[in-house]
mmCIF file of the C-alpha atoms, coordinates in Angstrom:
data_MODEL
# 
_entry.id   MODEL 
# 
loop_
_atom_site.group_PDB 
_atom_site.id 
_atom_site.type_symbol 
_atom_site.label_atom_id 
_atom_site.label_alt_id 
_atom_site.label_comp_id 
_atom_site.label_asym_id 
_atom_site.label_entity_id 
_atom_site.label_seq_id 
_atom_site.pdbx_PDB_ins_code 
_atom_site.Cartn_x 
_atom_site.Cartn_y 
_atom_site.Cartn_z 
_atom_site.occupancy 
_atom_site.B_iso_or_equiv 
_atom_site.pdbx_formal_charge 
_atom_site.auth_seq_id 
_atom_site.auth_comp_id 
_atom_site.auth_asym_id 
_atom_site.auth_atom_id 
_atom_site.pdbx_PDB_model_num 
ATOM 1  C CA . ALA A 1 1  ? 111.520 -234.733 -58.953 1.00 0.00 ? 1  ALA A CA 1 
ATOM 2  C CA . CYS A 1 2  ? 114.235 -236.650 -57.477 1.00 0.00 ? 2  CYS A CA 1 
ATOM 3  C CA . LEU A 1 3  ? 112.116 -239.830 -57.278 1.00 0.00 ? 3  LEU A CA 1 
ATOM 4  C CA . LYS A 1 4  ? 111.022 -239.359 -60.962 1.00 0.00 ? 4  LYS A CA 1 
ATOM 5  C CA . GLY A 1 5  ? 114.768 -238.987 -61.882 1.00 0.00 ? 5  GLY A CA 1 
ATOM 6  C CA . LEU A 1 6  ? 115.402 -242.367 -59.906 1.00 0.00 ? 6  LEU A CA 1 
ATOM 7  C CA . LYS A 1 7  ? 112.538 -243.865 -61.864 1.00 0.00 ? 7  LYS A CA 1 
ATOM 8  C CA . GLU A 1 8  ? 114.162 -242.753 -65.204 1.00 0.00 ? 8  GLU A CA 1 
ATOM 9  C CA . GLN A 1 9  ? 117.400 -244.317 -64.271 1.00 0.00 ? 9  GLN A CA 1 
ATOM 10 C CA . GLY A 1 10 ? 115.902 -247.962 -63.694 1.00 0.00 ? 10 GLY A CA 1 
ATOM 11 C CA . CYS A 1 11 ? 114.920 -247.921 -60.128 1.00 0.00 ? 11 CYS A CA 1 
ATOM 12 C CA . ASP A 1 12 ? 111.232 -248.999 -60.929 1.00 0.00 ? 12 ASP A CA 1 
ATOM 13 C CA . GLY A 1 13 ? 108.680 -250.970 -58.638 1.00 0.00 ? 13 GLY A CA 1 
ATOM 14 C CA . PRO A 1 14 ? 108.533 -249.456 -55.175 1.00 0.00 ? 14 PRO A CA 1 
ATOM 15 C CA . VAL A 1 15 ? 109.764 -246.057 -56.292 1.00 0.00 ? 15 VAL A CA 1 
ATOM 16 C CA . THR A 1 16 ? 106.983 -245.776 -58.969 1.00 0.00 ? 16 THR A CA 1 
ATOM 17 C CA . GLN A 1 17 ? 104.504 -246.880 -56.190 1.00 0.00 ? 17 GLN A CA 1 
ATOM 18 C CA . ALA A 1 18 ? 105.847 -244.154 -53.966 1.00 0.00 ? 18 ALA A CA 1 
ATOM 19 C CA . ILE A 1 19 ? 105.562 -241.646 -56.823 1.00 0.00 ? 19 ILE A CA 1 
ATOM 20 C CA . GLY A 1 20 ? 101.845 -242.569 -57.342 1.00 0.00 ? 20 GLY A CA 1 
ATOM 21 C CA . ASP A 1 21 ? 101.168 -242.236 -53.467 1.00 0.00 ? 21 ASP A CA 1 
ATOM 22 C CA . ILE A 1 22 ? 102.795 -239.022 -53.126 1.00 0.00 ? 22 ILE A CA 1 
ATOM 23 C CA . GLU A 1 23 ? 101.045 -237.528 -56.285 1.00 0.00 ? 23 GLU A CA 1 
ATOM 24 C CA . ASN A 1 24 ? 97.835  -238.534 -54.977 1.00 0.00 ? 24 ASN A CA 1 
ATOM 25 C CA . TYR A 1 25 ? 98.337  -237.142 -51.758 1.00 0.00 ? 25 TYR A CA 1 
ATOM 26 C CA . LEU A 1 26 ? 99.261  -233.845 -53.330 1.00 0.00 ? 26 LEU A CA 1 
ATOM 27 C CA . ILE A 1 27 ? 96.143  -233.857 -55.530 1.00 0.00 ? 27 ILE A CA 1 
ATOM 28 C CA . LYS A 1 28 ? 94.070  -234.449 -52.590 1.00 0.00 ? 28 LYS A CA 1 
ATOM 29 C CA . LYS A 1 29 ? 95.718  -231.875 -50.525 1.00 0.00 ? 29 LYS A CA 1 
ATOM 30 C CA . THR A 1 30 ? 95.568  -229.195 -53.095 1.00 0.00 ? 30 THR A CA 1 
ATOM 31 C CA . HIS A 1 31 ? 91.704  -229.875 -53.942 1.00 0.00 ? 31 HIS A CA 1 
ATOM 32 C CA . ASN A 1 32 ? 90.783  -229.429 -50.101 1.00 0.00 ? 32 ASN A CA 1 
# 
């Protein structure tokens, strides 16, 4: 939630990539 808040404030690029990585990790973790 914090990272998405930063993205909305304009801190784009690496933050967006990090959010994608974290979401992908959580999705894989929950589907095991």
